[in-house]
Coordinates of C-alpha atoms and ligand atoms in Angstrom, one line a residue:
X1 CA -22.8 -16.6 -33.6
X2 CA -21.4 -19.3 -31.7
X3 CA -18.1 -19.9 -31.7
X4 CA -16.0 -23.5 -30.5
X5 CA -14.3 -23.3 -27.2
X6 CA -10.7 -21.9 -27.5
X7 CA -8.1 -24.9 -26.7
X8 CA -7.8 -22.9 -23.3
X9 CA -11.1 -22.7 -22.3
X10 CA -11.1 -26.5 -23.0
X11 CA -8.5 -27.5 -20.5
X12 CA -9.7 -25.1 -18.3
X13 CA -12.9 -27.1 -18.6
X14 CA -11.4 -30.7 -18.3
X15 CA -12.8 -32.5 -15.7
X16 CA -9.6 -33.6 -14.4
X17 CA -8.8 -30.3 -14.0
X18 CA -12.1 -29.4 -11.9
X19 CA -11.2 -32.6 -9.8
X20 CA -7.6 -31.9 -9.1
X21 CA -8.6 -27.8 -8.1
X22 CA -11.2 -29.9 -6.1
X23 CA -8.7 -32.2 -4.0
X24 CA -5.8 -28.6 -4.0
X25 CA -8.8 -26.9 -2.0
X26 CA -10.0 -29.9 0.2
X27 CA -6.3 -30.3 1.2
X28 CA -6.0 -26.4 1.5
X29 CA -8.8 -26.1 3.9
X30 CA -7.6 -29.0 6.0
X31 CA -4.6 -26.9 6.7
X32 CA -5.6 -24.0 7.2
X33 CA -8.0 -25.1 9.5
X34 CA -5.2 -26.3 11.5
X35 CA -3.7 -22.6 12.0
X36 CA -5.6 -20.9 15.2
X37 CA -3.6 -19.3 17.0
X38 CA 0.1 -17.9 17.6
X39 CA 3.0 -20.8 18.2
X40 CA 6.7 -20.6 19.1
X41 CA 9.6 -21.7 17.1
X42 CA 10.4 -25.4 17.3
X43 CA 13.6 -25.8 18.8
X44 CA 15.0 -29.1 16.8
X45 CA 14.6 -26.2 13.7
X46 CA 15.9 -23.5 15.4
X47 CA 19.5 -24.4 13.9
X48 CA 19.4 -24.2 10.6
X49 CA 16.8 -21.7 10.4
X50 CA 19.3 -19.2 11.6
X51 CA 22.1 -21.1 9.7
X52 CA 19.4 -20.2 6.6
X53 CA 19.0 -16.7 8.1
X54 CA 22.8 -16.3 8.6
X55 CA 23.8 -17.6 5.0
X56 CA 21.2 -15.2 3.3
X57 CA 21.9 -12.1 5.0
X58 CA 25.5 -12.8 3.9
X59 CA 24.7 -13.4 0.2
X60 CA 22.1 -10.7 0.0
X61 CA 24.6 -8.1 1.1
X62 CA 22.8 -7.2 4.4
X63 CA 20.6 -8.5 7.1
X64 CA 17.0 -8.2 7.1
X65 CA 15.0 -6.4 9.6
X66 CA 13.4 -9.3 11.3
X67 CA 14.4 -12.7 11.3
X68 CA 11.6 -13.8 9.2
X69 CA 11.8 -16.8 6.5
X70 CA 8.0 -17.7 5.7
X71 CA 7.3 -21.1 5.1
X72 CA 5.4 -20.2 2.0
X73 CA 1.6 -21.3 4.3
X74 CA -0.7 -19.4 6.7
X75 CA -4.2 -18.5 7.5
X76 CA -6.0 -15.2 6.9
X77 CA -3.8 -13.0 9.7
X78 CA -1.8 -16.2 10.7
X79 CA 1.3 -16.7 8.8
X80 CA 3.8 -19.6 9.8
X81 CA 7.7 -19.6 9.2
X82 CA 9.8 -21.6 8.4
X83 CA 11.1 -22.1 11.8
X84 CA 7.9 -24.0 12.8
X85 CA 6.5 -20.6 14.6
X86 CA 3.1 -19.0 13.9
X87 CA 2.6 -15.3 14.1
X88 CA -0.2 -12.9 13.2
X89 CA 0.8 -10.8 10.9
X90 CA 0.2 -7.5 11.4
X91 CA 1.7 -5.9 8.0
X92 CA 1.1 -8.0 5.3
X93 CA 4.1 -7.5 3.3
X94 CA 3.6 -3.9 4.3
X95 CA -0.3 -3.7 2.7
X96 CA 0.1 -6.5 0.0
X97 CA -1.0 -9.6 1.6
X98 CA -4.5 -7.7 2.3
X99 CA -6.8 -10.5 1.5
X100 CA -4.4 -12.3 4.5
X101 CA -2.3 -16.1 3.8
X102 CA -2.9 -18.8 1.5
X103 CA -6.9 -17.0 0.2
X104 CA -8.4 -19.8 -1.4
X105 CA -8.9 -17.0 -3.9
X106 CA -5.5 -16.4 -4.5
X107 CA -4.7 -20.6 -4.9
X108 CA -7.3 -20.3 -7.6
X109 CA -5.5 -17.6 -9.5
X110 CA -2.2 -19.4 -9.5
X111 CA -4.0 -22.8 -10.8
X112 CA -5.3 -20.9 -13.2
X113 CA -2.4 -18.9 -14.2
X114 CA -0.5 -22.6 -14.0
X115 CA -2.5 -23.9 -17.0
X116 CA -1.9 -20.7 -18.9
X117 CA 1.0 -20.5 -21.9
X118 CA 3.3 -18.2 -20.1
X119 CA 4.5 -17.4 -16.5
X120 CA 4.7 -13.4 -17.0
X121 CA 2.7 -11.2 -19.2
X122 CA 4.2 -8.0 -21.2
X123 CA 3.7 -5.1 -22.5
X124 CA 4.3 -6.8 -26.1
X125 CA 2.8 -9.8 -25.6
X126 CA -0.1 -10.2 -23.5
X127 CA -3.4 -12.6 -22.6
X128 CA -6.7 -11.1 -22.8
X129 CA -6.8 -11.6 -19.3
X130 CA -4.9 -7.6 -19.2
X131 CA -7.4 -6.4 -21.4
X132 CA -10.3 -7.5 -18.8
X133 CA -8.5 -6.7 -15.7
X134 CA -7.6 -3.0 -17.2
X135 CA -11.5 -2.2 -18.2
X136 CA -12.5 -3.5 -14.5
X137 CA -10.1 -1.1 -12.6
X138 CA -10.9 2.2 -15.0
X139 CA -15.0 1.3 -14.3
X140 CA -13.6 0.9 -10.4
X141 CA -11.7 4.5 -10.6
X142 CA -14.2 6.1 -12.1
X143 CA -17.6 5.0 -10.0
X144 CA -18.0 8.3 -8.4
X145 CA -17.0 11.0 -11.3
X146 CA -13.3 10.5 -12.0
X147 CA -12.3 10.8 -15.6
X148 CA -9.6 8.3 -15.0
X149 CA -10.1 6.5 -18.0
X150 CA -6.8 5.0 -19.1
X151 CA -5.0 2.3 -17.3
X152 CA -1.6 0.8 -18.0
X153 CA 0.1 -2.3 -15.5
X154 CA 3.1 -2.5 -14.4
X155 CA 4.8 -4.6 -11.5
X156 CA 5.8 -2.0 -8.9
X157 CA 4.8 0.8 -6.9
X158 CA 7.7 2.5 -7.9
X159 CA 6.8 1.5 -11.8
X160 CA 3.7 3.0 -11.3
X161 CA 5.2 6.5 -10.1
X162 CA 7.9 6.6 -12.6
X163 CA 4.9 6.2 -15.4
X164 CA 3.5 8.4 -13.8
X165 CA 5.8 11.4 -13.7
X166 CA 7.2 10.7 -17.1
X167 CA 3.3 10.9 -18.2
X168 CA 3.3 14.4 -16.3
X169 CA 6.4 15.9 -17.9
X170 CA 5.5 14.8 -21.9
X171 CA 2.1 16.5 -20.8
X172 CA 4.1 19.5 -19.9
X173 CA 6.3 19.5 -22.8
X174 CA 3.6 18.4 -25.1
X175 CA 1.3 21.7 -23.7
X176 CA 4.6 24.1 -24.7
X177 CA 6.0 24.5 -20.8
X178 CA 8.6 22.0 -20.5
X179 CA 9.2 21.3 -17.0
X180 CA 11.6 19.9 -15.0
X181 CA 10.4 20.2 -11.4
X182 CA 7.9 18.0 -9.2
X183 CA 5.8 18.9 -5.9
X184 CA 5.2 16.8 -3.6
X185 CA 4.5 16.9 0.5
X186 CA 7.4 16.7 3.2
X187 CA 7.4 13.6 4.7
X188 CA 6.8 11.6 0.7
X189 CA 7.6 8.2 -0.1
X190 CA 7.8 7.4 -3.6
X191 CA 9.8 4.3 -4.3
X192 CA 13.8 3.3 -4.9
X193 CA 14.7 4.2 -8.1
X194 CA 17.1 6.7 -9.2
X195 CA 14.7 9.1 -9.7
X196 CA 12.5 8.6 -7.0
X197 CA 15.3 8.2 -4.4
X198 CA 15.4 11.7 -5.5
X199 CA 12.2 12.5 -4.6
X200 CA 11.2 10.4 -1.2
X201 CA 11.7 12.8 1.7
X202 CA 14.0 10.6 3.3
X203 CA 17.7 11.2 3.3
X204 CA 19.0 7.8 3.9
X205 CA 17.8 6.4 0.7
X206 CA 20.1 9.0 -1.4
X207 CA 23.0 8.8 0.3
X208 CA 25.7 8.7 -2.4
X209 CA 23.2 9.3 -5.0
X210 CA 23.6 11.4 -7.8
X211 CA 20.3 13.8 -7.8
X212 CA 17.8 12.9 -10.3
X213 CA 14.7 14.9 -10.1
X214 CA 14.2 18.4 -8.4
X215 CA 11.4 18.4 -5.8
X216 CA 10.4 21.4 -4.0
X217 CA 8.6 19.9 -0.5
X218 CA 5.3 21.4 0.9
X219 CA 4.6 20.9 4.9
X220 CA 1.4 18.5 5.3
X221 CA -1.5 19.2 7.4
X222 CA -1.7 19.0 10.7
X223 CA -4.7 17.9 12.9
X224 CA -3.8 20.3 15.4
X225 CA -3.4 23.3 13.5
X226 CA -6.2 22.7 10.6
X227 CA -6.3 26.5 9.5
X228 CA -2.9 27.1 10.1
X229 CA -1.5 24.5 8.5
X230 CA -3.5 24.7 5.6
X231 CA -2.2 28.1 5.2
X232 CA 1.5 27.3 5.6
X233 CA 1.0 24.7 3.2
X234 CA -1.1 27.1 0.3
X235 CA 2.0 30.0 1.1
X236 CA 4.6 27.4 0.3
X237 CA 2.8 26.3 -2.9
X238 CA 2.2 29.8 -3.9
X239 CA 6.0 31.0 -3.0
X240 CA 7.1 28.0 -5.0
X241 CA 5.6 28.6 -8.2
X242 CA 6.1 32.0 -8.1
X243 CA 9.5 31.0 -7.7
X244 CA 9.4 28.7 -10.7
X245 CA 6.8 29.5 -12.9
X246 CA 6.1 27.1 -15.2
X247 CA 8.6 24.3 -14.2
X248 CA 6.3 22.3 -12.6
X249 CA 4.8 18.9 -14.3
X250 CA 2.7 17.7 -11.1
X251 CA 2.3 17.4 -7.4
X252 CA 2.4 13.9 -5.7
X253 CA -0.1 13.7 -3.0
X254 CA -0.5 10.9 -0.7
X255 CA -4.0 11.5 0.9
X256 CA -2.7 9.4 4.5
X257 CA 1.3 9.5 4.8
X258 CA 2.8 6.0 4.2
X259 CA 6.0 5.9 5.6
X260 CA 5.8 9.3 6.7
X261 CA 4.2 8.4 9.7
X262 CA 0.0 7.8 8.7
X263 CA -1.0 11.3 9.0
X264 CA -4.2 11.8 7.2
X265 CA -5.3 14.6 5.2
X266 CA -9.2 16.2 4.9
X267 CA -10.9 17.4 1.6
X268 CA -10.8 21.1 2.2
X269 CA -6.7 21.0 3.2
X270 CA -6.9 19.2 -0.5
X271 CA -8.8 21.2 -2.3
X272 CA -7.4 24.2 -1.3
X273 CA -4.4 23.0 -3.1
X274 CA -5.4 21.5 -5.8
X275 CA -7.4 24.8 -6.7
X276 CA -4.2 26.4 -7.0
X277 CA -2.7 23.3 -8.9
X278 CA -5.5 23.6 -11.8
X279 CA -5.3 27.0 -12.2
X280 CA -1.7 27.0 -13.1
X281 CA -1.9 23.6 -15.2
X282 CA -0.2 21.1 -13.1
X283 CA -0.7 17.6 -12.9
X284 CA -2.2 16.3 -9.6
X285 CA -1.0 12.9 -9.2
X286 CA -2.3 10.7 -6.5
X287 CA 0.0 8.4 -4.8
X288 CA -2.4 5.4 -3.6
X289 CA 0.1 2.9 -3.6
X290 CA -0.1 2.6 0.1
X291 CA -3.9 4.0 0.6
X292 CA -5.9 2.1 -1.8
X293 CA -8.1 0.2 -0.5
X294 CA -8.0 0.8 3.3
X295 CA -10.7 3.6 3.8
X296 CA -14.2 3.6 3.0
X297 CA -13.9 3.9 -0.5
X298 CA -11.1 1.2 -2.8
X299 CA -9.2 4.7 -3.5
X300 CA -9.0 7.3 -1.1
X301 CA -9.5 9.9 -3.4
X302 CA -13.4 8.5 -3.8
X303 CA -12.7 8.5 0.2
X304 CA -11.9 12.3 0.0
X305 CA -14.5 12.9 -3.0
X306 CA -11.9 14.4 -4.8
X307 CA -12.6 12.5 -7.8
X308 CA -13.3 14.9 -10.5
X309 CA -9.2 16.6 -9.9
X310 CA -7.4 13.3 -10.0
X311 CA -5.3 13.5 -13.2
X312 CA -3.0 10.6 -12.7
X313 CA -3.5 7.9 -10.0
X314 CA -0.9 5.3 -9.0
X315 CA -1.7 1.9 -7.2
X316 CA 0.1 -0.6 -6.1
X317 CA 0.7 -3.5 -3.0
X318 CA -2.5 -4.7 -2.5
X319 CA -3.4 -5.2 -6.3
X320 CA -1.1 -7.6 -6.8
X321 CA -0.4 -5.7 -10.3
X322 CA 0.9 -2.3 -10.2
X323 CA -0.9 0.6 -12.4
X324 CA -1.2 4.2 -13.3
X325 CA -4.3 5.5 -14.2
X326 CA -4.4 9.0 -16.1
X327 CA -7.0 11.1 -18.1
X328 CA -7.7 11.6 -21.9
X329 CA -5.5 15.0 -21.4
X330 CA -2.6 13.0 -20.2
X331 CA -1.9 9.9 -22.8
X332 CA 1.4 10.1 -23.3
X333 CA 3.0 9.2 -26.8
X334 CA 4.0 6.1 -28.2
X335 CA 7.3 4.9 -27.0
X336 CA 6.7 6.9 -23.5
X337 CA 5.9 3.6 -21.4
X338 CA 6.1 -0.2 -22.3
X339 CA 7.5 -3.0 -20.2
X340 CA 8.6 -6.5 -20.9
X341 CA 7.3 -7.5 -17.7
X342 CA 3.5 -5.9 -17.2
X343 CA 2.7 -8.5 -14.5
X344 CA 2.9 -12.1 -13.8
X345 CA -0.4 -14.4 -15.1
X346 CA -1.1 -15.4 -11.5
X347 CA -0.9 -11.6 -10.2
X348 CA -3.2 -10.8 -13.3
X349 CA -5.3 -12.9 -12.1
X350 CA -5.5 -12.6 -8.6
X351 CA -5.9 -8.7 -9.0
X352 CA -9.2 -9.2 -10.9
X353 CA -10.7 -11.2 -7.9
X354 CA -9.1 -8.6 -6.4
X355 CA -11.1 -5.2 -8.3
X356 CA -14.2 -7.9 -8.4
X357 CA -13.9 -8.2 -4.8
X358 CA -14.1 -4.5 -4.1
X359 CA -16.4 -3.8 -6.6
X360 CA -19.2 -6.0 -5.5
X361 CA -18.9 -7.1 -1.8
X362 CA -19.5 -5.4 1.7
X363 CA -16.0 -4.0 1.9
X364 CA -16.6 -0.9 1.1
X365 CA -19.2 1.9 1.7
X366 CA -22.7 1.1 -0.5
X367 CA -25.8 2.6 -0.6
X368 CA -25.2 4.8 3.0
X369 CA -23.8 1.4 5.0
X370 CA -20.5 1.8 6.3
X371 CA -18.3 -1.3 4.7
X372 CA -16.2 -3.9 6.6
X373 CA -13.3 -2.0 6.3
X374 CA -14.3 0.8 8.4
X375 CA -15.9 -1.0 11.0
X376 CA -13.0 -3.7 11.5
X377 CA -10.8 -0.7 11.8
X378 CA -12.7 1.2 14.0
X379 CA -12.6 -1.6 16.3
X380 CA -9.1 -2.7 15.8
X381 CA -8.4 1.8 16.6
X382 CA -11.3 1.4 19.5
X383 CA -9.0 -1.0 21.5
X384 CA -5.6 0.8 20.6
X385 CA -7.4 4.0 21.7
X386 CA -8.3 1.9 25.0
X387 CA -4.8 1.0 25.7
X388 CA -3.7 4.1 25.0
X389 CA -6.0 5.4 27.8
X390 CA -5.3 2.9 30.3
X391 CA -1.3 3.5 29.9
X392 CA -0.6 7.3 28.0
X393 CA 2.8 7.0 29.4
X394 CA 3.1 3.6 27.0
X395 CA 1.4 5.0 24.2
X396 CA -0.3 7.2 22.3
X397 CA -2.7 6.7 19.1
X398 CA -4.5 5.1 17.5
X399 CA -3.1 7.0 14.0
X400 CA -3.8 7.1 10.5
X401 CA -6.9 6.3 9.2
X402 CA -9.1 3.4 8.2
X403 CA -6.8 -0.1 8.0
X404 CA -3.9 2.1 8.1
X405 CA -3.6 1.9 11.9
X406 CA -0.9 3.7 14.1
X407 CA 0.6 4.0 17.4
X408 CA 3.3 5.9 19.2
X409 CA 5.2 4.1 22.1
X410 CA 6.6 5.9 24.9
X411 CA 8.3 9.1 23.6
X412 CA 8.6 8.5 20.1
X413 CA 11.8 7.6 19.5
X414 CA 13.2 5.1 17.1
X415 CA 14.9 2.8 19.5
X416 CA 11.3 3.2 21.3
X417 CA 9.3 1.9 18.2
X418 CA 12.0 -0.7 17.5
X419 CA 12.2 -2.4 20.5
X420 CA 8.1 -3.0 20.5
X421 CA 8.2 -4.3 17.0
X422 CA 10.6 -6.5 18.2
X423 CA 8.8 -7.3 21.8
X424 CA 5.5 -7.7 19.1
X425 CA 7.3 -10.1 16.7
X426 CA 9.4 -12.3 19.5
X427 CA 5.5 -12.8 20.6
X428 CA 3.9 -13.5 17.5
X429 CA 3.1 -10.2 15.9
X430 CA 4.3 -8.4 13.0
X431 CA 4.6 -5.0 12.5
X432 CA 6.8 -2.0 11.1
X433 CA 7.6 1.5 11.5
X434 CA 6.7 4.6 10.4
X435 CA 7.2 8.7 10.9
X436 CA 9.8 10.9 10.8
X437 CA 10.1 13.5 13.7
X438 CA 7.8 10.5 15.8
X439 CA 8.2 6.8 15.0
X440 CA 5.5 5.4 15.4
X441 CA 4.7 1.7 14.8
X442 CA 2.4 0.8 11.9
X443 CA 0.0 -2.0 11.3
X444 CA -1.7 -2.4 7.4
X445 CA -4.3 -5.5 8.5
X446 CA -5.3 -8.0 6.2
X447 CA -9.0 -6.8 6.9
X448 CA -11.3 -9.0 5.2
X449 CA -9.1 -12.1 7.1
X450 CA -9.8 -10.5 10.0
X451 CA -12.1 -11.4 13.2
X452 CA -13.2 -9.5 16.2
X453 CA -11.3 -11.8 18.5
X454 CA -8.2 -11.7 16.2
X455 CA -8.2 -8.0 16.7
X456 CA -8.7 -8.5 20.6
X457 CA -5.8 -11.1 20.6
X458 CA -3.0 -8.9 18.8
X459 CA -4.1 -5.7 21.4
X460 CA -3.9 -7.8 24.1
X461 CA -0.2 -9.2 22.7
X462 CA 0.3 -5.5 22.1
X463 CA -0.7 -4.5 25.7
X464 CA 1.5 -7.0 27.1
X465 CA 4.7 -6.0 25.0
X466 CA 4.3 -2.1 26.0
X467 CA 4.6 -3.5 29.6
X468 CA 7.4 -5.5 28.8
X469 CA 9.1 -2.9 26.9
X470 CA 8.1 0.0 29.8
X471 CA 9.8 -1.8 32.1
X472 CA 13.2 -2.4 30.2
X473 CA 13.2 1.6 29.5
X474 CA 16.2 3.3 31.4
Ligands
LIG501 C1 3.2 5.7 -1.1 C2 4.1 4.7 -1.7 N1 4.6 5.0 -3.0 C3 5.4 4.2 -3.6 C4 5.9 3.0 -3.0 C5 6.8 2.1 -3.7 O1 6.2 0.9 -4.1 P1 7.1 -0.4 -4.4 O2 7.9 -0.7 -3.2 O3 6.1 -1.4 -4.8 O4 8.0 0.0 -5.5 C6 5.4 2.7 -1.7 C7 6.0 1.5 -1.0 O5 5.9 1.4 0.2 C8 4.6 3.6 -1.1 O6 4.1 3.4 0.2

């Protein structure tokens, strides 16, 4: 039956609409057409911009890592701030920006969010815009045998693990084991919450905090000791639930190390302990908040063909909306998880060019051809590897896997990986650190922004800084 066009769909359909989104994107593209290339800071702004920088660091309780104040434009990898410069950058809001500045894509979701009734969307309250997005990322999960068939939004990473876990527990409780303990791998980032403060492997976060969850930590693999490793890590599991049998709701497993350092994984070191996971009923929750979307496959699990174990999944960054994802087994009660905010109409909307993107284009591995995403960042590794041959006493690497690249200056040390970020970023490139035991300085790439010669120009900035750095090295 035919049915008249919803009020919305009508102004969505005005032509004055169409023409204004038409004159927004010819303006767009005149800009960005004008962003090529790194630029210093204009002096006549260099004033007030650290007046700006001074004043906010001040009200905001602390400074921030790098003197950076976008100026809310830039193009693909290049982003310009608000002190005139231009920089590539190299981190993209540490793996959200991964579509790269000012997507024509992303312009388009925010019109379109602009003519919408509301600014945010809820758990109470929301467009059928959620309904849409949340069927395309269950069909994305599930393309290669996960049963991941429930999907609820949320607007952090650290959302998304705390629905998670409390998902894990109810299961727990609900099966007649309540637990109270967690698993997770040494090294773990999980958010900065209470709980989760808790339960990232990182000291500094929890200093002076209560403790809010009890973790017991399980060494990750390492790619020098495969066998060995994967045995020191299936002992601890073992010893640990032994230990506490039945106390355990779920392990969180990031497949590459985030902040830990970008220290990948393989299937069997997985499997073996998942095996073990299944057989005594706990949850295995995947932490792709910082992996999805940078290996061959949108989630690294489908990466891993680990897809028929994953019980929960949690995403974030790059979606622009945060979500768990969890089986039939695990749908957790009424009144377990709601939200006032579940996203914002413009982040609803850009993630589902977002999922549509990855679903349909050359980004990721189809029919036996290697996507974009692995080739870019085999080329982007190839040249870091190249550097690192030329000059092993500068670095070592390249680290991680797919677009989660890695490098270790010099010895590893922290003031080592600082003072390249900040040689990289005083000369147009921004990155960040990872690692614990090794820092090592991480890039997330806006990938599909990305050109061969915009990789060769941020190696050869790179190259440049590590001489530059080597040589102010006592
Ligand atoms: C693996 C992982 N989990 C959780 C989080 C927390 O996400 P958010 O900062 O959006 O809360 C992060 C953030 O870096 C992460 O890398």
């Amino acid at each position: 039956m035919s049915t008249t066009p919803l009020l919305a769909e009508q102004l969505v359909d005005d032509p004055r609409v169409a023409e204004a989104r038409k004159l927004i994107h010819a303006a767009l593209d005149e800009q960005r057409a004008k962003l090529t290339g790194v630029k210093p800071a204009d002096p006549a702004r260099k004033q007030s911009y650290d007046a700006t920088l001074e004043q906010f660091s001040q009200q905001r309780g602390g400074s921030l890592w790098y003197p950076y104040l976008g100026s809310g434009f830039g193009s693909g990898p290049f982003v310009e701030l608000a002190d005139g410069s231009v920089k590539y950058d190299m981190i993209a809001g540490i793996g959200v920006h991964f579509f790269g500045h000012s997507h024509p894509a992303f312009v388009d979701a925010s019109l379109d969010a602009a003519l919408t009734d509301t600014l945010m969307q809820g758990a109470l309250q929301q467009n059928a815009d959620s309904a849409k997005l949340t069927d395309s990322i269950i069909q994305l999960a599930n393309a290669s045998g996960a049963k991941l068939n429930h999907c609820y939004l949320t607007t952090s990473g650290a959302m998304a693990n705390e629905n998670a876990f409390k998902i894990a527990f109810q299961k727990a409780s609900r099966d007649g084991k309540p637990a109270d303990r967690m698993l997770a791998f040494q090294g773990t980032f999980c958010g900065r919450t209470l709980a989760l403060s808790s339960m990232s492997d990182k000291p500094n976060n929890r200093v002076g905090l209560p403790h809010a969850l009890k973790v017991d930590y399980v060494p990750f693999y390492d790619e020098t000791d495969p066998e060995g490793s994967t045995k020191r890590s299936v002992d601890r599991l073992k010893e640990y639930l032994k230990r506490w049998p039945k106390h355990y709701a779920g392990f969180k497993f990031e497949l590459i190390q985030g902040e830990g350092g970008f220290y990948p994984g393989t299937t069997d070191y997985f499997m073996a302990l998942i095996e073990i996971l299944k057989n005594e009923g706990v949850a295995v929750i995947a932490d792709e908040i910082q992996t999805f979307c940078r290996t061959s496959r949108p989630f690294a699990f489908q990466h891993f063909g680990l897809d028929e174990h994953m019980d929960l999944v949690n995403v974030g960054k790059s979606t622009q909306v945060c979500f768990t994802l969890f089986t039939d087994e695990y749908k957790p009660q009424p009144g377990l998880i709601a939200q006032t905010f579940t996203g914002a109409s413009s982040s609803i909307k850009a993630a589902q060019f977002v999922i549509d993107t990855f679903a349909n284009g050359d980004l990721y591995e189809r029919d036996g051809k290697e996507g974009k995403v692995m080739t870019l960042s085999n080329r982007f590794r190839g040249r870091i590897q190249a550097i690192a041959e030329k000059h092993p006493d500068w670095v070592s690497g390249p680290y991680g896997l797919g677009a989660m690249i890695a490098f270790q200056p010099f010895d590893g040390t922290i003031d080592d990986a600082k003072a390249v970020c900040t040689d990289l970023y005083e000369n147009g490139v921004v990155g960040f650190l990872c690692g614990r035991e090794k820092a090592r300085v991480r890039f997330l790439p806006s990938v599909p922004a990305l050109t061969d010669a915009h990789i060769d120009a941020v190696c050869d900035i790179l190259e440049a800084s590590l001489e530059r750095v080597s040589k102010t090295r006592g």
